[in-house]
Short mmCIF file of C-alpha atoms in Angstrom, two decimals:
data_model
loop_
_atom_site.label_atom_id
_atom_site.label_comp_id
_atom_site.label_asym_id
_atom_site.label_seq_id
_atom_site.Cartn_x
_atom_site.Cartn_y
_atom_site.Cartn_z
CA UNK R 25 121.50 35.89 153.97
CA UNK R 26 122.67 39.19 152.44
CA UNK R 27 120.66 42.28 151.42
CA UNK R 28 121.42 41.38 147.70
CA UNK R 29 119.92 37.94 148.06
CA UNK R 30 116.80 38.85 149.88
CA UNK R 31 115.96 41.44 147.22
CA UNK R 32 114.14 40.22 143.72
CA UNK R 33 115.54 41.53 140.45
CA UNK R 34 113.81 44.46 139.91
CA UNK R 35 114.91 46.12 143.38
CA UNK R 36 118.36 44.78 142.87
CA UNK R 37 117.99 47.15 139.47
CA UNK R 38 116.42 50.11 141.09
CA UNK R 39 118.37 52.76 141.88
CA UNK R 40 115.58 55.93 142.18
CA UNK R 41 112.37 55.65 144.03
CA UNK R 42 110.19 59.07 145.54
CA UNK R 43 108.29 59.01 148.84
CA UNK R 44 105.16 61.11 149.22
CA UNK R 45 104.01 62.49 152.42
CA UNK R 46 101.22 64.66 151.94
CA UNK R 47 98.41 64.36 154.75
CA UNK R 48 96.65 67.45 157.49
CA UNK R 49 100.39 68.69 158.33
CA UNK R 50 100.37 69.81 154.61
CA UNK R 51 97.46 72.26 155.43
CA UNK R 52 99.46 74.31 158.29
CA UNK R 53 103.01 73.63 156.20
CA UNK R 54 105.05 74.89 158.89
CA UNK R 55 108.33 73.64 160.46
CA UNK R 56 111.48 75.29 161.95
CA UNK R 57 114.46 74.05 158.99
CA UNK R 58 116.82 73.87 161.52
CA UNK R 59 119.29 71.17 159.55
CA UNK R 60 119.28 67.45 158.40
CA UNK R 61 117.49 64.46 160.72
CA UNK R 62 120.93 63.01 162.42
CA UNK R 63 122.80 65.87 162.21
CA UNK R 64 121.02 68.25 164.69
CA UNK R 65 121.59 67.83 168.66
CA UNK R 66 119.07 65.15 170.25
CA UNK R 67 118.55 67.16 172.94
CA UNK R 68 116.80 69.91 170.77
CA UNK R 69 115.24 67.99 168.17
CA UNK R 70 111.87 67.60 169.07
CA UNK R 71 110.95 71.22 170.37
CA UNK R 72 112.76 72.66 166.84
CA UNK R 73 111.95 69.89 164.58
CA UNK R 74 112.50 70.45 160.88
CA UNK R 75 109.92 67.61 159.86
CA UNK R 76 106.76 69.53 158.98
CA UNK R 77 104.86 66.13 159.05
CA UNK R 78 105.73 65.92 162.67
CA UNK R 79 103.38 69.14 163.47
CA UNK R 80 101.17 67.54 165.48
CA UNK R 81 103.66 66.53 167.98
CA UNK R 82 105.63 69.48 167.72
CA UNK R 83 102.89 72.35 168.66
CA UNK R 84 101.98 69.86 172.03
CA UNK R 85 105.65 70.65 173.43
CA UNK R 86 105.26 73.86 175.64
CA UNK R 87 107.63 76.63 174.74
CA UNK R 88 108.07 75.73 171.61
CA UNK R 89 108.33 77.68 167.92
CA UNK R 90 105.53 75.53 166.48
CA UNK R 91 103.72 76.06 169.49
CA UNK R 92 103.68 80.18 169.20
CA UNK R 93 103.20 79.29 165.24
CA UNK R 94 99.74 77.58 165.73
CA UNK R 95 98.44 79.77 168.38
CA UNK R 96 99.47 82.61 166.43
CA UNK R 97 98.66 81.71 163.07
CA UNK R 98 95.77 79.17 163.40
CA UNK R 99 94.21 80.58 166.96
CA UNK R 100 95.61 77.41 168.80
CA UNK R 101 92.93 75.21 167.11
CA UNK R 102 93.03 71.51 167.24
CA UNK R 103 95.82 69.56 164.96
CA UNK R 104 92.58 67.38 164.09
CA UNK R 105 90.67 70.76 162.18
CA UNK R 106 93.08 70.48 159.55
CA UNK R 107 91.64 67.45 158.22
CA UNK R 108 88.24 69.33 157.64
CA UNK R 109 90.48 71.75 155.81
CA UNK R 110 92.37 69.49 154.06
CA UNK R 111 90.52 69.50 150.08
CA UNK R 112 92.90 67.92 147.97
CA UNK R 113 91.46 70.31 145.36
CA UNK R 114 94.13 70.39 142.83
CA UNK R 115 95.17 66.27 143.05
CA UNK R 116 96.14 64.77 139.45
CA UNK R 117 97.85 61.55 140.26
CA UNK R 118 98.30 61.52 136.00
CA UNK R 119 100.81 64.75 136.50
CA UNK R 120 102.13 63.47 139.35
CA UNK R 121 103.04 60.23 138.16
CA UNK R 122 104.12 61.86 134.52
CA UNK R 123 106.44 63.90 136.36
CA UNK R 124 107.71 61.17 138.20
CA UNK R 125 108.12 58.93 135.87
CA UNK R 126 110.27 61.91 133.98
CA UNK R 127 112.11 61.77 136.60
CA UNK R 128 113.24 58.32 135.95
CA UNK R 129 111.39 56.57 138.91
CA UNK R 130 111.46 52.94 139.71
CA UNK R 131 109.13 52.94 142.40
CA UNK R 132 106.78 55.43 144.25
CA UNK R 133 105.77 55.07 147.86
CA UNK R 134 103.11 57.48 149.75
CA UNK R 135 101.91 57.48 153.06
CA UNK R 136 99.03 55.91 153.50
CA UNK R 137 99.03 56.63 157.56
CA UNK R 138 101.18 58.78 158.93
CA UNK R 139 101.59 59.41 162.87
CA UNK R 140 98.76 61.70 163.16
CA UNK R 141 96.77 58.49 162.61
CA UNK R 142 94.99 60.01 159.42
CA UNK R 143 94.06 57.58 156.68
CA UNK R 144 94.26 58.15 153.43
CA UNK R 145 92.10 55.68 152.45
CA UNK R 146 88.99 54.21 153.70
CA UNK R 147 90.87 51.83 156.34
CA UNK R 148 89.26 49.50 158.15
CA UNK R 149 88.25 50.62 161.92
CA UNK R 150 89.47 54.12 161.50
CA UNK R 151 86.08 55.79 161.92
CA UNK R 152 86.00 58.98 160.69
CA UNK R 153 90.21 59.79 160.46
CA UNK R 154 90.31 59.11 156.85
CA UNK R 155 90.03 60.94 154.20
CA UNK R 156 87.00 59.30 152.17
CA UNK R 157 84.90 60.25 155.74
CA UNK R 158 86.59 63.96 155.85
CA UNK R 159 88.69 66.28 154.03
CA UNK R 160 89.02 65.18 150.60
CA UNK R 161 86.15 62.47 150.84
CA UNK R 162 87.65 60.25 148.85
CA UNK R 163 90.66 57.08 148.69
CA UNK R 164 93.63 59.24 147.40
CA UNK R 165 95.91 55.87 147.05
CA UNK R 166 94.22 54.34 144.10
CA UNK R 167 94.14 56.68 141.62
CA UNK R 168 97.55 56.87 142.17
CA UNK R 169 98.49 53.61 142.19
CA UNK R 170 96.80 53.33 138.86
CA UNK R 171 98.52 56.49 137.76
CA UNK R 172 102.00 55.73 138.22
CA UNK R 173 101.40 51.48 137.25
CA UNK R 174 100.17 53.24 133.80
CA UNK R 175 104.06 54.74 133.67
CA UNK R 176 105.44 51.69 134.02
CA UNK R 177 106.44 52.44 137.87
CA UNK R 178 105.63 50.38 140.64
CA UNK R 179 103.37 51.12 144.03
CA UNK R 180 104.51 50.92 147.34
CA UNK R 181 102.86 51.95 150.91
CA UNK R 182 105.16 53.39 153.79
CA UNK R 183 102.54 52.92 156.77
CA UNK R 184 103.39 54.13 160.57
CA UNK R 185 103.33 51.27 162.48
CA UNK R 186 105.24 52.25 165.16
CA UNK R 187 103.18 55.69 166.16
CA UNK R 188 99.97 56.63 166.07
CA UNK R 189 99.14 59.81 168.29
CA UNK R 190 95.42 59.68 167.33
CA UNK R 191 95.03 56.22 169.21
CA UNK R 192 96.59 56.98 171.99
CA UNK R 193 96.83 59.62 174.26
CA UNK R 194 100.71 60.02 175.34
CA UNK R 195 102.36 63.11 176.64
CA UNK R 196 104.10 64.85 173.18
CA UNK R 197 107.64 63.35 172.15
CA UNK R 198 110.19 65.38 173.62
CA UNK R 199 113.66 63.25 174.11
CA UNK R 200 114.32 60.03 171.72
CA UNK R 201 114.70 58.41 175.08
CA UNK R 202 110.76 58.63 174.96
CA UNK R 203 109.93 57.12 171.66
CA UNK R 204 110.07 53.53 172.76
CA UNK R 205 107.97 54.65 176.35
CA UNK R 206 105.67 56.34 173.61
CA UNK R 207 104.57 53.84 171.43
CA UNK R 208 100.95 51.86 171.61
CA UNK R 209 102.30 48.10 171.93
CA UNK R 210 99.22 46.39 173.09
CA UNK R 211 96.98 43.79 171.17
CA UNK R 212 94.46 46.43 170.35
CA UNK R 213 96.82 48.17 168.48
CA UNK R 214 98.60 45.10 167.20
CA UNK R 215 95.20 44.21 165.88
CA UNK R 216 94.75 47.80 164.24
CA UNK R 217 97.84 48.02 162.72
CA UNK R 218 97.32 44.17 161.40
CA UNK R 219 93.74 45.22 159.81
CA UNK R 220 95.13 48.14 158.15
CA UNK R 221 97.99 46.71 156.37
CA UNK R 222 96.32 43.55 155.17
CA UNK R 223 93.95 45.75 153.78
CA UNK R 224 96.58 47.70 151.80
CA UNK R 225 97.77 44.27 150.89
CA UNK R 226 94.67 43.13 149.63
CA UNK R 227 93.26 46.19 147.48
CA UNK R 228 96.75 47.95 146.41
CA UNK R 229 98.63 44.71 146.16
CA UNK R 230 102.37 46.85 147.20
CA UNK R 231 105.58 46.27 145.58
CA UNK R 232 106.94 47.45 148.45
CA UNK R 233 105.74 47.66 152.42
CA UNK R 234 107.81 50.76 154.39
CA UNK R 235 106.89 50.88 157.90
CA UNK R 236 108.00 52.73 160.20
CA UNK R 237 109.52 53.40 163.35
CA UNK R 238 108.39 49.76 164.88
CA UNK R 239 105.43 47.25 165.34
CA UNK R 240 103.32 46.87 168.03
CA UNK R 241 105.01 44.38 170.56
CA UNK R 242 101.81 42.24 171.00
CA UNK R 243 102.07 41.67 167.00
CA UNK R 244 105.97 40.32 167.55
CA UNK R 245 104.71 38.16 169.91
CA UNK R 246 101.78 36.68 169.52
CA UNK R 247 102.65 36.21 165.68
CA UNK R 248 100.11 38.18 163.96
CA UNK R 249 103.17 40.05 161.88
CA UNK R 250 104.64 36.73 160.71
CA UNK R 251 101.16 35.68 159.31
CA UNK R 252 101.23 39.45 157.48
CA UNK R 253 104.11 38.96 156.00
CA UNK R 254 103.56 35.16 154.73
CA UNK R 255 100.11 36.74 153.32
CA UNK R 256 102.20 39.83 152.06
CA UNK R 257 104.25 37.31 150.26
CA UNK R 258 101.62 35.00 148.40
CA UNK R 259 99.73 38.01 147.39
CA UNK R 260 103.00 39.93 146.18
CA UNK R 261 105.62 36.50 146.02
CA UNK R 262 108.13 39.99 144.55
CA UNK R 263 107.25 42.54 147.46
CA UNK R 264 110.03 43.77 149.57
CA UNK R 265 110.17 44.90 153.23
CA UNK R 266 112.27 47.57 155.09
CA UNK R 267 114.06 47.48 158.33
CA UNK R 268 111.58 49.15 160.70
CA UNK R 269 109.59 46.71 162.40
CA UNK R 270 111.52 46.06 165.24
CA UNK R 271 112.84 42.94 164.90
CA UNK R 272 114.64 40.53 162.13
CA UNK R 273 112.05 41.47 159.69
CA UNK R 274 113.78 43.34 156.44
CA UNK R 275 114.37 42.87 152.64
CA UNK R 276 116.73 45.47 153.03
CA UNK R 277 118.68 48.23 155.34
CA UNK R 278 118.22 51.74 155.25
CA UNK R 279 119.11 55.38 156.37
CA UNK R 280 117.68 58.57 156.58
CA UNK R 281 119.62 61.76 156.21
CA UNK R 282 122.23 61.95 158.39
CA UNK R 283 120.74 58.49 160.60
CA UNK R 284 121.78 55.76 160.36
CA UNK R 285 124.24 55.82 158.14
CA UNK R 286 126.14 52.47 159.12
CA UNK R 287 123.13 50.88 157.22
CA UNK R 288 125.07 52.44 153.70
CA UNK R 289 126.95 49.07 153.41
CA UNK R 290 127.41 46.87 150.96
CA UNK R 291 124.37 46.13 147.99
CA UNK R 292 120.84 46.81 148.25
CA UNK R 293 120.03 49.30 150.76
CA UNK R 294 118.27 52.56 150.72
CA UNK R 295 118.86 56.07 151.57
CA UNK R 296 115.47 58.38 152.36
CA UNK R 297 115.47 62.07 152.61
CA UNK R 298 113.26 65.53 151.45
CA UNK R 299 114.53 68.05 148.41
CA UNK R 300 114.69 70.04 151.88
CA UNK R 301 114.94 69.10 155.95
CA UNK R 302 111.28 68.38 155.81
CA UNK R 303 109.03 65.30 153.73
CA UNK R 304 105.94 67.04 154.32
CA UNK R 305 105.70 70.38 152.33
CA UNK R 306 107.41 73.33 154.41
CA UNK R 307 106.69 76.70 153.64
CA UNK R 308 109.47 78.41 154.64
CA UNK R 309 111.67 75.78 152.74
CA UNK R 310 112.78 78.32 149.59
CA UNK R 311 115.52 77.09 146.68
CA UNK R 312 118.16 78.15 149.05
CA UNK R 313 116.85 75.54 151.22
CA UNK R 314 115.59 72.94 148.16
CA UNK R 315 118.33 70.46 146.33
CA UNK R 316 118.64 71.49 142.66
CA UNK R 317 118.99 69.36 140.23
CA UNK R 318 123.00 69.38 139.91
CA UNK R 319 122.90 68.61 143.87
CA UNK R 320 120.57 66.03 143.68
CA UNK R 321 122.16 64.13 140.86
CA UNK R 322 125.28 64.63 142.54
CA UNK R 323 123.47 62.71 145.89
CA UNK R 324 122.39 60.14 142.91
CA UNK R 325 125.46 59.55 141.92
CA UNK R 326 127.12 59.06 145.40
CA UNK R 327 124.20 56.79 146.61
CA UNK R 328 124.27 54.85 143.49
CA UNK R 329 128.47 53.69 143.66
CA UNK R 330 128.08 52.51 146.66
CA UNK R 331 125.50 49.91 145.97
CA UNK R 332 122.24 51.98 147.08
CA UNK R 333 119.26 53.01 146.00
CA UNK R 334 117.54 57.17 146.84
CA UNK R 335 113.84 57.06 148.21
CA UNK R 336 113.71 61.29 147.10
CA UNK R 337 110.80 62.42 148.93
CA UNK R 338 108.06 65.03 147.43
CA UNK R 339 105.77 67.06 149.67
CA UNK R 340 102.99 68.57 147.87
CA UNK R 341 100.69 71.35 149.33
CA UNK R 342 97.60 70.05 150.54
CA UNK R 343 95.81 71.51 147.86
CA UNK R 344 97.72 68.51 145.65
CA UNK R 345 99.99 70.90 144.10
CA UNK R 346 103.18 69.62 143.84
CA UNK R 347 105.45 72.96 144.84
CA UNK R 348 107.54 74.84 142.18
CA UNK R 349 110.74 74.74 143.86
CA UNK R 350 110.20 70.75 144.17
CA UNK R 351 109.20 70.19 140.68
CA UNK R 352 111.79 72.53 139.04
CA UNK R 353 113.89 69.59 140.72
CA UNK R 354 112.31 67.35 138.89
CA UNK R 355 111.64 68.89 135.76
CA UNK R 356 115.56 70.11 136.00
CA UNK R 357 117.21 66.38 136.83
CA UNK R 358 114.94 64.44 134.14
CA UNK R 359 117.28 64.49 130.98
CA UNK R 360 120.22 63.84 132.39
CA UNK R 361 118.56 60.87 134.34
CA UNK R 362 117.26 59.74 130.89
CA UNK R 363 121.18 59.36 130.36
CA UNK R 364 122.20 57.99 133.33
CA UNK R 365 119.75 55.50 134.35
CA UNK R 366 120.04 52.62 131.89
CA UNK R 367 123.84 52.62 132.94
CA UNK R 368 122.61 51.63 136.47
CA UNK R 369 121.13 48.35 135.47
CA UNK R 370 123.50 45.21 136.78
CA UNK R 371 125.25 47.58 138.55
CA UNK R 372 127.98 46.44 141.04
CA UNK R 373 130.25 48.74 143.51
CA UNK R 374 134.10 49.14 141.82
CA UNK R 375 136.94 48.65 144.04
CA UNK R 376 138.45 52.04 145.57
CA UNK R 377 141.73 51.93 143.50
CA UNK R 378 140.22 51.11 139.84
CA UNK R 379 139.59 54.70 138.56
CA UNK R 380 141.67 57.49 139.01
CA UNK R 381 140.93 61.08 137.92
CA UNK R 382 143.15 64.13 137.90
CA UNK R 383 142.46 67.66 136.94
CA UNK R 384 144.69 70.68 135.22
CA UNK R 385 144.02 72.64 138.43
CA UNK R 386 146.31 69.68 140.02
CA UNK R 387 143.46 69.44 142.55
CA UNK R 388 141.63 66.46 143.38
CA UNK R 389 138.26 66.30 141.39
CA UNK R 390 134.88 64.72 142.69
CA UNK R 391 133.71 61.89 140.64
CA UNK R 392 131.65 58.65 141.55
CA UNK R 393 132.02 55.42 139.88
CA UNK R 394 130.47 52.02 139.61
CA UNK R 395 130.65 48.77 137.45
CA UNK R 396 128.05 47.57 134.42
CA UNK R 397 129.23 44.63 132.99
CA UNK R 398 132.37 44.76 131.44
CA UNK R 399 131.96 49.08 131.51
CA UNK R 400 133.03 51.63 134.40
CA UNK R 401 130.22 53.96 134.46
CA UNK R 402 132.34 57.34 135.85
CA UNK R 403 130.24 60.52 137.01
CA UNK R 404 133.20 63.55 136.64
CA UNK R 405 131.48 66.98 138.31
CA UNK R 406 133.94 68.95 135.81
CA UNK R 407 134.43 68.41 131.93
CA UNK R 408 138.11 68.96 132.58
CA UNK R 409 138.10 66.04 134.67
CA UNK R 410 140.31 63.03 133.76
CA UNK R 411 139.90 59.77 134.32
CA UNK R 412 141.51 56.76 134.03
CA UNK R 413 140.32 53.26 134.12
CA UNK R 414 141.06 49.60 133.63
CA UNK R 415 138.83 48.48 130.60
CA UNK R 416 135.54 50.89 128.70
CA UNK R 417 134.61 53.89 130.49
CA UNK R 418 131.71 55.37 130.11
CA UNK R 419 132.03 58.86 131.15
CA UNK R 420 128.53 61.20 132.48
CA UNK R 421 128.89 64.92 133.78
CA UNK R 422 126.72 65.78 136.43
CA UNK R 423 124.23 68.44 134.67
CA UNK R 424 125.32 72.68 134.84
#
């Protein structure tokens, strides 16, 4: 079976979805940007990672930036303290979900767990890590999933199944070699993990399900995940899957930054990534660090002809504030998008040799291109560009 087949119509038609993380990490806001997931040495990674949502594991490795950050900044004080701190003062899902929907969103997928093991809902068995017990006190999931179902978008989860440093108590991540030694497996955590997704299930009722990293092994095995995902699929007979449960469980394939990237093949898959290095909100992540809206519908475009779909990621401060160098993005991509997006429906990939483009400069000009119907949709970076086509071309230039 091929990606294209597994997926219903309305993913095969997607092309734009954005992932939230926003969660305790967004209180301290703090990573080193140090370059794109996949693209910076293994070996240095962890102790220098550029993932701001990954603070918790970051400040536990000795010697490291983060480290000298929290002791410095925050007296060395628990990663746990930030939840107290954590208000959620300024959180309108309406705004959010305008802007996203602005934006020309399909489909919008927070964390509802990330691997600090904070809730952000009330989830079953999770004591007092949520935020309805702490924090916020309150479910930040369904106002938003009735925000952004008011736009017209649909509401997915992305849930960490495959870490949870709050349940367990494992020496920090250092090496990848560690990840899979690292990992809560057991039936206790199988049945955890079970609980908290069927619960998502059964009060959000997800378009899409995005775990990550992997499933407990106890849940392979004993077949607690194959009875989730026959309930996932009566209660939501359209919901899709990703590729990160550790076995030959997926909908579809995808890749994040520059990981993964054999995954970019053929129809249906999806590339993830932040405006910067980081999903959860980084401070120190400025515009010269922050796609603008000519790079990011450039990254569109590119994902787009070759038969994907972007998961854009937003980090808002934990105050709910979605950041102005993130929503200029936004705000700055949303007309052109307006253009571009119904000429993604149907879409198919165009063989390498059926447009050509030329410019007076006599060098060779970037432009993507992909196939609606009986129309080349052609994205020229330049309005000198030329382009020539078998059949109607409709021609879009990426925005100034």
């Amino acid at each position: 079976m091929t990606a294209q087949s597994r997926l219903p119509e309305w993913a095969r038609d997607a092309s734009f979805g954005i992932f939230v993380h926003w969660g305790p990490y967004s209180v301290p806001a703090w990573a080193e940007p140090t370059g794109a997931w996949g693209a910076v040495p293994p070996e240095e990674w962890f102790a220098h990672n550029a993932y701001a949502e990954w603070y918790a594991n970051t400040v536990r490795i000795a010697g490291s930036p983060a480290e000298a950050h929290q002791r410095e900044e925050h007296g060395g004080a628990p990663y746990d303290s930030f939840l107290d701190r954590w208000k959620a003062e300024e959180y309108s899902p309406s705004d959010w979900a305008a802007l996203f929907a602005a934006a020309g969103a399909d489909y919008v997928i927070p964390v509802t767990k990330h691997h600090d093991g904070v809730t952000l809902w009330d989830a079953p068995g999770s004591g007092d890590l949520t935020t309805v017990a702490r924090g916020p006190k309150r479910d930040l999931l369904a106002p938003l999933a009735d925000a952004v179902r008011a736009e017209g978008i649909r509401f997915g989860v992305y849930y960490s199944g495959g870490l949870d440093w709050a349940f367990t108590d494992f020496p920090p991540l250092e090496t990848m070699e560690h990840v899979d030694d690292y990992r809560p497996v057991d039936d206790a955590y199988a049945r955890y993990a079970t609980g908290h997704v069927r619960d998502l299930i059964d009060r959000y009722r997800p378009s899409v399900i995005w775990n990550d990293i992997e499933w407990p092994d106890a849940g392979k095995a004993d077949g607690t995940l194959d009875a989730l995902m026959a309930h996932y699929r009566a209660v939501v007979p359209d919901g899709i899957v990703n590729d990160r449960w550790g076995t030959d469980l997926w909908d579809y394939r995808t890749s994040e930054y520059s990981h993964d990237t054999q995954n970019e093949a053929g129809v249906g898959w999806e590339h993830n990534r932040g405006l910067g290095f980081s999903f959860g909100f980084n401070q120190l992540e400025d515009e010269s660090l922050t796609l603008g809206p000519r790079e990011l519908a450039r990254l569109y475009a590119d994902i787009v002809s070759r038969g994907g779909r972007l998961l854009l990621n937003i980090g808002p401060k934990a105050s709910g504030e979605i950041p102005a160098v993130q929503r200029r993005t936004l705000e700055g991509i949303s007309a052109w998008m307006g253009e571009v997006k119904p000429l993604t429906i149907g879409r198919s990939p165009v063989a390498a040799d059926a447009v050509t483009a030329s410019s007076p400069s006599g060098e060779a000009p970037w432009f993507r291109a992909w196939r609606v119907g009986d129309r080349i949709v052609v994205v020229v970076d330049s309005a000198d560009t030329v382009v020539t086509a078998t059949g109607e071309v409709v021609r879009v230039q990426l925005p100034e």
